Coordinates of C-alpha atoms (C1' of nucleotides) in Angstrom, one line a residue:
Chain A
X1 CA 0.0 0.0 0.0
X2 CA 1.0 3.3 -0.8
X3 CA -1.9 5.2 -0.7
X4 CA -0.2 8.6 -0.1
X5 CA 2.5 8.0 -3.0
X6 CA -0.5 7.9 -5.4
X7 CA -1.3 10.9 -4.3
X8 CA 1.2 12.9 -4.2
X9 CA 2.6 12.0 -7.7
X10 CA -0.7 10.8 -9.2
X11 CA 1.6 10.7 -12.3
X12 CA 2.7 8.3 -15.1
X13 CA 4.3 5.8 -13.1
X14 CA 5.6 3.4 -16.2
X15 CA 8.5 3.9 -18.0
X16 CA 6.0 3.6 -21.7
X17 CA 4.2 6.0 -19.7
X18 CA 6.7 8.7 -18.8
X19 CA 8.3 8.1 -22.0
X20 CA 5.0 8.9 -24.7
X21 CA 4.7 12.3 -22.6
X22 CA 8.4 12.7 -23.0
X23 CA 8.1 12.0 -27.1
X24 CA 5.2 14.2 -27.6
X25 CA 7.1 16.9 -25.6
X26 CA 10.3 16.6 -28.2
X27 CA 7.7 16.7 -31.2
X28 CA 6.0 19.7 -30.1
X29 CA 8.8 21.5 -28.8
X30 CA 10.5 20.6 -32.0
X31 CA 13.4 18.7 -30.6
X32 CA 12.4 15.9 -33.2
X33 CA 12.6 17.1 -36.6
X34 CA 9.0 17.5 -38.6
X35 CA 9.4 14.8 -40.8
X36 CA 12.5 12.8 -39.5
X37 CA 12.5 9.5 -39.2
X38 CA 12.4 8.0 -35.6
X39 CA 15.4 5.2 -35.8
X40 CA 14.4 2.8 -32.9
X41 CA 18.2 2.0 -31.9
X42 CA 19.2 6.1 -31.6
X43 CA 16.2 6.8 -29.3
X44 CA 16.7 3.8 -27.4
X45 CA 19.5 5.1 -26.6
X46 CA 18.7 9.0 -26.7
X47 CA 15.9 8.2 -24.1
X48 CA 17.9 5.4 -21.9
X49 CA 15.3 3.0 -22.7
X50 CA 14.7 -0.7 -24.2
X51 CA 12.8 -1.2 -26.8
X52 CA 9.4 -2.6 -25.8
X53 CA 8.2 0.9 -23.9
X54 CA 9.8 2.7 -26.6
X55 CA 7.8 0.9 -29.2
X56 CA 4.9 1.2 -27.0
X57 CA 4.7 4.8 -26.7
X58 CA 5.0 5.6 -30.4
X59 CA 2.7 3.7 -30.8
X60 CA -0.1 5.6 -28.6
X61 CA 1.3 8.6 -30.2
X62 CA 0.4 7.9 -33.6
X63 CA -3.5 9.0 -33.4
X64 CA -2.7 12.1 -31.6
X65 CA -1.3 13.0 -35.1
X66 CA 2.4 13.6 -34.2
X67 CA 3.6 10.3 -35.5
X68 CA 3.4 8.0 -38.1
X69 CA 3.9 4.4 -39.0
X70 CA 4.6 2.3 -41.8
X71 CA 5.0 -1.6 -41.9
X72 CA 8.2 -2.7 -41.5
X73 CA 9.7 0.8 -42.1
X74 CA 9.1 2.3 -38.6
X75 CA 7.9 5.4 -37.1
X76 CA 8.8 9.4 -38.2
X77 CA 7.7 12.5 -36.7
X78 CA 4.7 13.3 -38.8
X79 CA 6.2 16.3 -41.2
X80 CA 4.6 19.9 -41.8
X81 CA 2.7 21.4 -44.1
X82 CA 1.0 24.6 -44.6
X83 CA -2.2 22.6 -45.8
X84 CA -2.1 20.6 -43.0
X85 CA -1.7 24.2 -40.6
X86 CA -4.5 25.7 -42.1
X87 CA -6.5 22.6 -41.3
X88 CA -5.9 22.5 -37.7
X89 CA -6.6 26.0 -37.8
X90 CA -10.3 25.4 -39.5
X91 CA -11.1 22.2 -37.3
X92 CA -9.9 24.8 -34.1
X93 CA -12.3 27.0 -34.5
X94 CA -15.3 24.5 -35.3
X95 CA -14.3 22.5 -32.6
X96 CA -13.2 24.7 -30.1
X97 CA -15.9 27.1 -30.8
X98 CA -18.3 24.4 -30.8
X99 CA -17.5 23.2 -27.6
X100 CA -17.2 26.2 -25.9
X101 CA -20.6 27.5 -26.7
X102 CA -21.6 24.3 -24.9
X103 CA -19.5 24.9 -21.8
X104 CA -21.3 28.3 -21.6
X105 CA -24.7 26.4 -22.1
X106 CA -24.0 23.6 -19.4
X107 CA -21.1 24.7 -17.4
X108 CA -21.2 25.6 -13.5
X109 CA -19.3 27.0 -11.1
X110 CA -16.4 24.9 -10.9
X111 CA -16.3 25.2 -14.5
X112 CA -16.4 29.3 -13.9
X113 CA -13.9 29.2 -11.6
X114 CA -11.8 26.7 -13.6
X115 CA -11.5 28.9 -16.2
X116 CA -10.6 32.0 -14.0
X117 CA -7.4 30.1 -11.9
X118 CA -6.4 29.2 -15.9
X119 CA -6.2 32.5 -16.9
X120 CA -5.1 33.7 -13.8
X121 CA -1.8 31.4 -14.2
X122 CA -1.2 32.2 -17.5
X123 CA -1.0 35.9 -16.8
X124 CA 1.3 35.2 -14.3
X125 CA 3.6 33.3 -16.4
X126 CA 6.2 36.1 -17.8
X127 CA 7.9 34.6 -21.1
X128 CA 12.0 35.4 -20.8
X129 CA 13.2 34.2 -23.9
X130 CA 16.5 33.8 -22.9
X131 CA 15.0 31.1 -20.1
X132 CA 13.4 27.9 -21.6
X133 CA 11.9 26.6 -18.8
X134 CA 9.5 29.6 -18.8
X135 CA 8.5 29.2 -22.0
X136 CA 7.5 25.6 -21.4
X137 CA 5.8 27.1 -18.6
X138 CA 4.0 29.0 -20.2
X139 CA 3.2 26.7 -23.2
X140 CA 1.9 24.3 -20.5
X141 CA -0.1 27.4 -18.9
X142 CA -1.6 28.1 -22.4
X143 CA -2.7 24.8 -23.6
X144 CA -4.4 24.7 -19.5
X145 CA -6.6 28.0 -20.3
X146 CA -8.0 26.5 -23.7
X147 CA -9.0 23.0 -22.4
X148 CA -10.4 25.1 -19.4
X149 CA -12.4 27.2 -21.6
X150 CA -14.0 24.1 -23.2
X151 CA -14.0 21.5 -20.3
X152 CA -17.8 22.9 -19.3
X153 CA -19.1 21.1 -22.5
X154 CA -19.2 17.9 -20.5
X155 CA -18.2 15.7 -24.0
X156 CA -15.0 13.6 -23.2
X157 CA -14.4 12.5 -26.4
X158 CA -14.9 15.8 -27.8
X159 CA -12.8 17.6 -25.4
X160 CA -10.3 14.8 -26.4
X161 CA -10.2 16.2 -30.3
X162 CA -9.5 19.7 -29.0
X163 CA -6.6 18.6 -27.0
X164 CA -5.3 16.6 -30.0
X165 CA -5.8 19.4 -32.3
X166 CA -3.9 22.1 -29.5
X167 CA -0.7 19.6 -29.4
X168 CA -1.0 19.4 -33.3
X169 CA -1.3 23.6 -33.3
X170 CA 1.2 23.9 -30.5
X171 CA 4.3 22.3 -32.3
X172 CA 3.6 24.8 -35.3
X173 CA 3.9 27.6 -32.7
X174 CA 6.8 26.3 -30.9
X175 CA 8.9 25.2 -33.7
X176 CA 8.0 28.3 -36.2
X177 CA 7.6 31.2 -33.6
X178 CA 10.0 30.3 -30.6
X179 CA 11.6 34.1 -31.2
X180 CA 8.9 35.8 -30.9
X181 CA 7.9 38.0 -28.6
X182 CA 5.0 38.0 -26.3
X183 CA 2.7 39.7 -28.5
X184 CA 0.6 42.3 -26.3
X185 CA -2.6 41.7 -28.1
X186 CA -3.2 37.5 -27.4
X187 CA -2.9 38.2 -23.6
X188 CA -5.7 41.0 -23.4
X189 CA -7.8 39.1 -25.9
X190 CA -7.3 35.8 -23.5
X191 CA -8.8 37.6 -20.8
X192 CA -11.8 39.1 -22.7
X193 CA -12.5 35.6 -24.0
X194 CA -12.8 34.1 -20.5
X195 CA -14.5 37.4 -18.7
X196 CA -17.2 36.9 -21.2
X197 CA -17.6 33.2 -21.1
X198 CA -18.3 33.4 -17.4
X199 CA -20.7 35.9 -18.2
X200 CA -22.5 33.7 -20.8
X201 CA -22.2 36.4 -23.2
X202 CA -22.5 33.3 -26.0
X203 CA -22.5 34.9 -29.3
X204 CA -19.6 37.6 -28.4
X205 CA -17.6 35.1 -26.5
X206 CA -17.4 32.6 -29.6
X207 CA -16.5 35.8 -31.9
X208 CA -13.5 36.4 -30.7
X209 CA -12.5 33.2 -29.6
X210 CA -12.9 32.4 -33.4
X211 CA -11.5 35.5 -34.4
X212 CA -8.2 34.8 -31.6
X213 CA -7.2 30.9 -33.4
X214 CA -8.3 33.1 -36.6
X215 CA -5.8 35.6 -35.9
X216 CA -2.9 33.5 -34.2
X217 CA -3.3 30.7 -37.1
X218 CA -3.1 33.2 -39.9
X219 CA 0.2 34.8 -37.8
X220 CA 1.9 31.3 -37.9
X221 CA 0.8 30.6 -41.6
X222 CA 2.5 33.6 -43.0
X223 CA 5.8 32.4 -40.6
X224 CA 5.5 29.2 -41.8
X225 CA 5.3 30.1 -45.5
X226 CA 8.7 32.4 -45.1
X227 CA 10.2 29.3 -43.9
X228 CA 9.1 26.1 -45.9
X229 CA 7.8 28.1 -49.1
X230 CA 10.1 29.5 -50.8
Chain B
X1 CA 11.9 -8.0 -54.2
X2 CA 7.8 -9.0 -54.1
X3 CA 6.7 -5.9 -55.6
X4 CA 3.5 -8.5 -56.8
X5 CA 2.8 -9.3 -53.1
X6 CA 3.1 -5.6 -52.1
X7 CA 0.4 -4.6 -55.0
X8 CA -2.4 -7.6 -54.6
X9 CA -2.7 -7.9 -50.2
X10 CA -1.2 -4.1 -50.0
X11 CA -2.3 -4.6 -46.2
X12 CA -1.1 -5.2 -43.2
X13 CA 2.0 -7.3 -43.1
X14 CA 3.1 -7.6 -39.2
X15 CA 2.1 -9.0 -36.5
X16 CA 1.0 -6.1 -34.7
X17 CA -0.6 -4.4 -37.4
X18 CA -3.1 -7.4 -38.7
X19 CA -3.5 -7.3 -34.5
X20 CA -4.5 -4.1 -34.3
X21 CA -7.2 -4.5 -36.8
X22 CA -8.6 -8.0 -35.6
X23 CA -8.7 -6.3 -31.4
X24 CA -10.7 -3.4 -33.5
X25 CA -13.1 -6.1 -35.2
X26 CA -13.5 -7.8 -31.7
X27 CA -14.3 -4.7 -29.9
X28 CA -16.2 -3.3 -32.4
X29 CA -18.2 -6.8 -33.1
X30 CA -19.3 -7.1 -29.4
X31 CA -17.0 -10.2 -29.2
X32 CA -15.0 -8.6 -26.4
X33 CA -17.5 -7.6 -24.1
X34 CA -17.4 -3.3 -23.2
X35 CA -16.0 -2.8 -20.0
X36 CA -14.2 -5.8 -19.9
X37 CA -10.5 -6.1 -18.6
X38 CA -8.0 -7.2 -20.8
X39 CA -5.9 -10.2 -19.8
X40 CA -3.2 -10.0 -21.7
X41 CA -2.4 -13.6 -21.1
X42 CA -5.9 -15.1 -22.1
X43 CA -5.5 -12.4 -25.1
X44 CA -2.2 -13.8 -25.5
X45 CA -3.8 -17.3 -25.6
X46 CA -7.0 -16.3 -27.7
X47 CA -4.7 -14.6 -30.6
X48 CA -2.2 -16.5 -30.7
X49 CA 0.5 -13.6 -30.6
X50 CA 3.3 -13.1 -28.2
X51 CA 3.2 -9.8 -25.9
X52 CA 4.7 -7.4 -27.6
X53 CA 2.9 -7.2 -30.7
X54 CA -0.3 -7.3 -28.4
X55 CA 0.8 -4.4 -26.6
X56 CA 1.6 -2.3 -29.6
X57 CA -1.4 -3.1 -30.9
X58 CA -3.6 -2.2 -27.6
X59 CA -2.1 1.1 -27.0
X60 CA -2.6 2.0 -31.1
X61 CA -6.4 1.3 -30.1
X62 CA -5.9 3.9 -26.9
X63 CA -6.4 7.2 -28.8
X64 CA -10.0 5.7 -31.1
X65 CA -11.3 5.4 -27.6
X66 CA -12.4 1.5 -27.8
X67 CA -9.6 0.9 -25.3
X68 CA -9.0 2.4 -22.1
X69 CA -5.1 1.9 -20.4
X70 CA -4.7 2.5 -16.6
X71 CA -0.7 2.1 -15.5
X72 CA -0.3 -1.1 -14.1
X73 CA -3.6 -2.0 -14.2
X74 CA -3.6 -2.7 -17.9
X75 CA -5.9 -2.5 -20.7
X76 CA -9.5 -2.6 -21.2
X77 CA -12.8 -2.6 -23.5
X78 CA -13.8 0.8 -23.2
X79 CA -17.6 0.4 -21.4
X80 CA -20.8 1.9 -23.1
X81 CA -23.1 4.3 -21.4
X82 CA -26.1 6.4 -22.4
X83 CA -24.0 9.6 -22.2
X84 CA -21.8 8.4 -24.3
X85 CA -23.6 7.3 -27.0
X86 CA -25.5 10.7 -27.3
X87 CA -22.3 12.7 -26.9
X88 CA -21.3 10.4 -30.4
X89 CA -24.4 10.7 -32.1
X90 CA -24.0 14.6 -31.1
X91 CA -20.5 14.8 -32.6
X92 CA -21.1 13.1 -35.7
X93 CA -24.2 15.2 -36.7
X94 CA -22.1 18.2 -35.8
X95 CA -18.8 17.0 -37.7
X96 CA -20.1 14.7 -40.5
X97 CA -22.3 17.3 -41.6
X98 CA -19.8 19.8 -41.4
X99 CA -17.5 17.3 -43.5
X100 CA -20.2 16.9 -46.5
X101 CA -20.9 20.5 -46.8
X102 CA -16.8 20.9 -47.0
X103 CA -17.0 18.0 -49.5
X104 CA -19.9 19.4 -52.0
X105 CA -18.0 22.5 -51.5
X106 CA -14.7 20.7 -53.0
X107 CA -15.2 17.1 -54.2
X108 CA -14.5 16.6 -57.7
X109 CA -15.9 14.1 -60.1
X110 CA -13.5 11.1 -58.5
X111 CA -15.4 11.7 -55.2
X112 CA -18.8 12.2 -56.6
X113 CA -18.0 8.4 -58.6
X114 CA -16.3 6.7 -55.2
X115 CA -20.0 8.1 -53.6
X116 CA -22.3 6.2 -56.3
X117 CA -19.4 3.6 -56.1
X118 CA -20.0 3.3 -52.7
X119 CA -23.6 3.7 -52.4
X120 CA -24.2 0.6 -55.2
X121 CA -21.9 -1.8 -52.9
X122 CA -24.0 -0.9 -50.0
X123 CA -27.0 -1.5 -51.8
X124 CA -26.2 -4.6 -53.0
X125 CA -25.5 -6.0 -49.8
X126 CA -27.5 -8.5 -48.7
X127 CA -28.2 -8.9 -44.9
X128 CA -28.8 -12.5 -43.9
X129 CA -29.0 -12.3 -40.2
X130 CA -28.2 -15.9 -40.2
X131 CA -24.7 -15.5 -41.9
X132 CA -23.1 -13.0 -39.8
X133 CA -20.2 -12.9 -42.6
X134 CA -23.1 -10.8 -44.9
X135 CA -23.6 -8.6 -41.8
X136 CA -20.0 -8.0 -41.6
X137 CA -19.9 -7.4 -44.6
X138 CA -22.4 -4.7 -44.8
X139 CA -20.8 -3.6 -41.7
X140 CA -17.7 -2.5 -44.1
X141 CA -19.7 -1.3 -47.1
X142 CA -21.8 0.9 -44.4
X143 CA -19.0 2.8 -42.9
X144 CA -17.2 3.1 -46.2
X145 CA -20.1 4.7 -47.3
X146 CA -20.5 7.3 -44.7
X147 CA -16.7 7.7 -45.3
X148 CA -16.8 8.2 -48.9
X149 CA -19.6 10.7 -48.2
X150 CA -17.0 13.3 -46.6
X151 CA -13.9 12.5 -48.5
X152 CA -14.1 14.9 -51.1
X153 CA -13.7 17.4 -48.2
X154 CA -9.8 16.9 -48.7
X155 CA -9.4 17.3 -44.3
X156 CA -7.2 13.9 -43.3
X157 CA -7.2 15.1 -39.9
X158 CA -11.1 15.6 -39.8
X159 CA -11.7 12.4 -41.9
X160 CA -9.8 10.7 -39.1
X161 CA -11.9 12.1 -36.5
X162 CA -15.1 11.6 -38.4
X163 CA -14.1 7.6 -38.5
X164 CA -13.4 7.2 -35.1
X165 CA -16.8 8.5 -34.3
X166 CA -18.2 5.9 -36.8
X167 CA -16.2 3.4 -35.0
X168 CA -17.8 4.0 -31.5
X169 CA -21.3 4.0 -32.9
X170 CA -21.0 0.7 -34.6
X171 CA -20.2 -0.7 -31.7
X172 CA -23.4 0.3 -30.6
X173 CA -25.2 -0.9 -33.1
X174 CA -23.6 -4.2 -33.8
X175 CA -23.7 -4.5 -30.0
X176 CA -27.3 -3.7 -29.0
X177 CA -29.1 -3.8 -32.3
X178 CA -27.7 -7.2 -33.8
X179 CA -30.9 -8.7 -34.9
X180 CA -32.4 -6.0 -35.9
X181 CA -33.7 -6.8 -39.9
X182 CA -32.8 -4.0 -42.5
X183 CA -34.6 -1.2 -41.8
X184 CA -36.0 -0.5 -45.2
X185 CA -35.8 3.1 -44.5
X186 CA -32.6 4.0 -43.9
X187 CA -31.6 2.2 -47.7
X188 CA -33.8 4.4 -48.9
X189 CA -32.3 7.5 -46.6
X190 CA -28.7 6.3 -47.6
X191 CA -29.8 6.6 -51.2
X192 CA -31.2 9.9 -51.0
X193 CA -28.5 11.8 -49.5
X194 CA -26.2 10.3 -52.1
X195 CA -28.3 11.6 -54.6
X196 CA -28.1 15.2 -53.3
X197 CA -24.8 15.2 -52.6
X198 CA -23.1 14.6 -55.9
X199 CA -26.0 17.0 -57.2
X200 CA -24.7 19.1 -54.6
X201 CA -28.1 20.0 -53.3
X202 CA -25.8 21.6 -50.1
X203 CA -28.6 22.4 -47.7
X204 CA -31.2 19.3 -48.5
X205 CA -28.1 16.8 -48.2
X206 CA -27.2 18.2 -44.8
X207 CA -30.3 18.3 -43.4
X208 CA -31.3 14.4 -44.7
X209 CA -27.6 13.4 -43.0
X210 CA -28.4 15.4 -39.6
X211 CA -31.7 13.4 -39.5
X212 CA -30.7 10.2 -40.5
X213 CA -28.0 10.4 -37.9
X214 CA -30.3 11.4 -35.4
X215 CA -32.7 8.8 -36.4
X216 CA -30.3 6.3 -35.9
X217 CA -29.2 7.2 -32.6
X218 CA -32.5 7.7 -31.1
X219 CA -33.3 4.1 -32.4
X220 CA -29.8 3.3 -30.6
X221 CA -30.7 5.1 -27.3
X222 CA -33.5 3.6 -27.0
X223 CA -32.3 -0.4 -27.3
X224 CA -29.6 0.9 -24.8
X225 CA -32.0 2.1 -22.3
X226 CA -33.7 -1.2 -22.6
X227 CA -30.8 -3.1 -22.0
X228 CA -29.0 -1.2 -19.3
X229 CA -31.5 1.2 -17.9
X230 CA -34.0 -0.9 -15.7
Chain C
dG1 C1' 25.4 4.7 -69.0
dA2 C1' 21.4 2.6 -67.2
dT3 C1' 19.6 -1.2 -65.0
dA4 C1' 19.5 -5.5 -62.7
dT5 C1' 21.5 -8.8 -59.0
dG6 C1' 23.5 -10.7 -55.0
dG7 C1' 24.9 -10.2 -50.6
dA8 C1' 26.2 -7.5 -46.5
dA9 C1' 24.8 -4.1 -43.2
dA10 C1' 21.2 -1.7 -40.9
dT11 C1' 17.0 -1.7 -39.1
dA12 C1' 12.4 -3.3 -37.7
dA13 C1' 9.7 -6.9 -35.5
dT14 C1' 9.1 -10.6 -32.5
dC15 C1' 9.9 -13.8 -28.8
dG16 C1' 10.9 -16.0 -24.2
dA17 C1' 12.5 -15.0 -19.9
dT18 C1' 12.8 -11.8 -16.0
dT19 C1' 11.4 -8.2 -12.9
dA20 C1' 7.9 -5.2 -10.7
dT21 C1' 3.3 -4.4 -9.2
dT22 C1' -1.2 -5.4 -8.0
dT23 C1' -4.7 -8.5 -6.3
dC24 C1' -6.2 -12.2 -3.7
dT25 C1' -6.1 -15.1 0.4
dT26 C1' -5.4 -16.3 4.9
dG27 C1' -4.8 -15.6 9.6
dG28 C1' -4.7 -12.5 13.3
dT29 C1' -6.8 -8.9 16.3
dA30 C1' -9.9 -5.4 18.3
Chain D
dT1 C1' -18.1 -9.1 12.6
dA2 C1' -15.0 -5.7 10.7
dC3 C1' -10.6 -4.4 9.9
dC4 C1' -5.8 -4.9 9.0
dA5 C1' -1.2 -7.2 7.7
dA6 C1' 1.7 -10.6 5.5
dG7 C1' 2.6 -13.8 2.2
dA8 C1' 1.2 -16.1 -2.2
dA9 C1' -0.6 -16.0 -6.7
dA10 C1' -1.8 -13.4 -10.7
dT11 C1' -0.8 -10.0 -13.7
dA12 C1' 1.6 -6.1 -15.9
dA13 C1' 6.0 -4.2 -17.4
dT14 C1' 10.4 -4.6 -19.0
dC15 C1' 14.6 -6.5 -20.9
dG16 C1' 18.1 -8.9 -23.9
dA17 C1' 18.4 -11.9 -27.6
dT18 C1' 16.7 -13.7 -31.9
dT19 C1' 14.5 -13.5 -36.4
dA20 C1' 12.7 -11.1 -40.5
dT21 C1' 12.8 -7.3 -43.6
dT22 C1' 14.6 -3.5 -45.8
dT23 C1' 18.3 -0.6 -47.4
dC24 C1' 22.6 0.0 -49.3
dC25 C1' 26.5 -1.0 -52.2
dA26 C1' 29.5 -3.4 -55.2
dT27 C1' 29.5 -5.8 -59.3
dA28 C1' 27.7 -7.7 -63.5
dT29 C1' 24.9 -7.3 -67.6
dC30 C1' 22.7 -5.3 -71.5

DNA sequence: GATATGGAAATAATCGATTATTTCTTGGTA
DNA sequence: TACCAAGAAATAATCGATTATTTCCATATC
């Protein structure tokens, strides 16, 4: 028994466990090439791991969109693509817009109050580029505040997708915009989102939160065109 | 060099991918009861696979939420509930509707041929509810059909989604609903909306798929409730 | 020169055995 | 009886070694 243990870590305990939320971390944060080819023997040893939990892991990761697989030619980091951008950006904002106006239909207080501790942490988080750690923070903080928006909706599965489709979004961000600065504009219009999604102000709330994945997508597009295009 | 044998199965050649699909056929089928934990030695056994393909292929299943995974606890048949089954029947009126507008919007003539392609397999189907492989069979044409619908929306990502949510509501349907004799209706229905949709009729076709999802899943709820309600 | 072929090296896939963890059972105690 | 603890059995997780497949390269052939 070690009730207090569970607890207190209430964590991934297994090494194929610890190891899939390590993998996805290098995808996102673009440690892992877009594209590259995952050779089993290099992580193996990259990750101080045997083979099984290694295997294992990719192999959870490969619906969650971040890796592929082929018969008998192994896994690669799934590549980039600005079609493939621009439709995570269009699935965001049906999705996420979808499923918060059902938060603000069947949310309660918890919900509420959910959503204000998520923005609250994210404004506290202060981005020093120079200091990765806080970016990750704040990465972490960011990708909290928009499953917190949605959580209200109540659909698992659905909430499920939008997570997905924020990992899938995030690594775009993190490996085509690391430089860049903390952009005034996204942190007021974070906090305008959530004021008026406590206030069930439905129609104005999914508005902007449309126009804020509208805005930020289009942002990364036109970085990620000056990079891959020509 | 079998570039002959690549070209005529072009399918699943390892262990752990033919696994993957068969655990999907058995969850899906009803054969391994929802809810039920997964012993990877009787699975082991029942197969005839050794562990580590087994494992590989479980956590693939993980993300198309058919199987849940608990650390140390292992796998199991994801269970069925009321709430789910409406949050799935909600989803796929929301998404596969939103898919088929995309796909009148941008399907070409291949799509609008793979849909009457599609459509005439399904209707030619014959359910003999004493030769389950006909029902399986239908099983197939169905969902490619529903699949074909949406694929001229070009959206991998969204495609995905859309057939993971077809996934979880077969297993519904083949669970709770086995006997049930054709429905001459929803031929008719399946007809219909095909029709439309190459003609692209945009708002008629979305409205006939809305309410013959809906149909369906009310039908579905209400089996359910008989069988797990009272 | 382009293309095919054979074999070696690299890599993926699988297996059987071992280790770690949980679950079950039994016996003791308040 | 209800609760707890210790040991045994069952099960999950991992490892190292083996097998199968692909990739690469040198050579031969047209």
């Amino acid at each position: 028994m070690k009730p207090l243990m569970t607890l207190v870590d209430a964590g991934k305990i297994t090494i194929a466990s610890q190891l899939t939320d390590r993998l996805r971390e290098a995808i996102v944060s673009g440690q892992l090439a877009a594209g590259a080819k995952i050779n089993l023997e290099r992580a193996r040893e990259q990750f101080a791991v045997s083979l099984s939990p290694l295997r294992e892991a990719l192999a959870r990761l490969i619906s969650g969109g971040l890796v592929q697989f082929e018969d008998n030619r192994g896994y690669r980091v799934a590549p980039v693509s600005l079609s493939n951008l621009r439709e995570i950006t269009r699935l965001r904002k049906e999705f996420e817009v979808f499923a918060l106006r059902e938060s603000m239909s069947a949310g309660d207080i918890d919900w509420e109050s959910d959503v204000m501790r998520a923005l609250h942490k994210l404004n506290r988080c202060a981005r020093d580029a120079a200091k990765p750690s806080t970016l990750e923070q704040w990465e972490a903080s960011h990708r909290e505040f928009h499953i917190a928006l949605i959580s209200g909706c109540r659909m698992p599965v659905l909430i499920e997708f939008c997570r997905v489709l924020l990992n899938l979004n995030d690594r775009y961000r993190r490996t085509f915009l690391r430089a860049t600065s903390g952009d005034r504009k996204v942190g007021a219009e974070h906090g305008e989102i959530a004021q008026r999604a406590v206030a069930r102000d439905v129609e104005a709330t999914c508005e902007r939160l449309e126009l804020h994945i509208d805005r930020t997508g289009s942002n990364l597009l036109r970085h990620l065109a000056g990079k891959i295009g020509p």
